[in-house]
XYZ file of C-alpha atoms in Angstrom:
99
model
C 0.000 0.000 0.000
C 1.328 3.406 -0.884
C 1.237 6.064 1.784
C -1.936 8.070 1.488
C -1.845 11.417 3.259
C -4.641 12.545 5.520
C -4.810 15.765 3.481
C -5.595 13.811 0.314
C -8.358 11.950 2.122
C -9.781 15.117 3.690
C -10.113 16.664 0.223
C -12.472 13.817 -0.704
C -15.007 14.534 2.086
C -16.858 17.382 3.758
C -15.094 17.098 7.122
C -12.608 15.072 9.138
C -15.524 13.688 11.137
C -17.094 12.357 7.933
C -13.809 10.751 6.969
C -13.468 8.967 10.309
C -17.076 7.784 10.155
C -16.765 6.505 6.578
C -13.516 4.639 7.207
C -14.665 3.172 10.525
C -17.961 1.891 9.099
C -16.211 0.232 6.167
C -13.546 -1.249 8.475
C -16.344 -2.673 10.652
C -17.906 -4.297 7.576
C -14.561 -5.901 6.741
C -14.116 -7.113 10.332
C -17.615 -8.600 10.196
C -16.702 -10.627 7.111
C -17.248 -8.390 4.081
C -14.766 -9.084 1.313
C -12.272 -6.326 0.504
C -13.017 -4.456 -2.721
C -9.324 -4.265 -3.632
C -6.325 -6.562 -3.843
C -3.867 -5.582 -1.112
C -1.129 -7.101 0.999
C -2.305 -5.452 4.200
C -4.574 -7.351 6.563
C -5.497 -4.410 8.784
C -9.184 -3.568 8.216
C -8.695 0.178 8.697
C -5.828 0.269 6.192
C -7.921 -1.709 3.693
C -10.866 0.669 4.202
C -8.623 3.705 3.673
C -7.191 2.257 0.477
C -10.662 1.332 -0.822
C -11.965 4.822 -0.092
C -8.971 6.513 -1.701
C -9.415 4.393 -4.832
C -13.171 5.169 -4.884
C -14.204 1.527 -4.659
C -17.427 2.365 -2.835
C -19.951 5.173 -2.852
C -20.501 7.343 0.207
C -24.150 8.156 0.888
C -24.672 11.183 3.125
C -28.483 11.378 2.935
C -29.952 7.890 2.654
C -33.548 9.032 2.060
C -32.446 11.322 -0.770
C -30.338 8.473 -2.190
C -33.334 6.107 -2.186
C -35.547 8.649 -3.945
C -32.915 9.281 -6.623
C -32.336 5.552 -7.055
C -36.069 4.879 -7.477
C -36.356 7.735 -9.987
C -33.447 6.361 -12.041
C -34.913 2.859 -11.971
C -38.322 4.078 -13.131
C -36.666 6.085 -15.942
C -34.768 2.970 -17.003
C -37.929 0.869 -16.981
C -39.824 3.494 -18.996
C -36.981 3.677 -21.521
C -36.952 -0.114 -21.874
C -40.706 -0.216 -22.387
C -40.633 2.428 -25.122
C -37.656 0.822 -26.869
C -38.986 -2.740 -26.821
C -40.631 -3.536 -30.159
C -44.047 -5.091 -29.993
C -44.246 -8.302 -31.965
C -47.505 -8.903 -33.742
C -49.108 -12.234 -33.193
C -49.495 -14.397 -36.246
C -53.112 -15.220 -36.957
C -54.259 -18.814 -37.154
C -55.408 -18.300 -40.753
C -51.925 -17.709 -42.096
C -49.983 -20.734 -43.155
C -46.395 -21.282 -42.146
C -44.077 -22.498 -44.900
């Protein structure tokens, strides 16, 4: 693992408190059995969490309710786009013969 400065990490978040919270929650997930999102030689959960965060291997959600609303809106847009793009196949009538 290359040395990652605290200043570099602080530039990625709103505050030092946010940084500590993000890293500690991810480290707890790793301790509880979650698989690391990166290949690394270190076995320390906090170091793994820092490296994952620095390499943007996971998304930080600050407002979970807002995130859910945006996610639902994107999913409904995707579904609507799929419905409008899917061609409708006409059924073949029984009177037509198949060669």
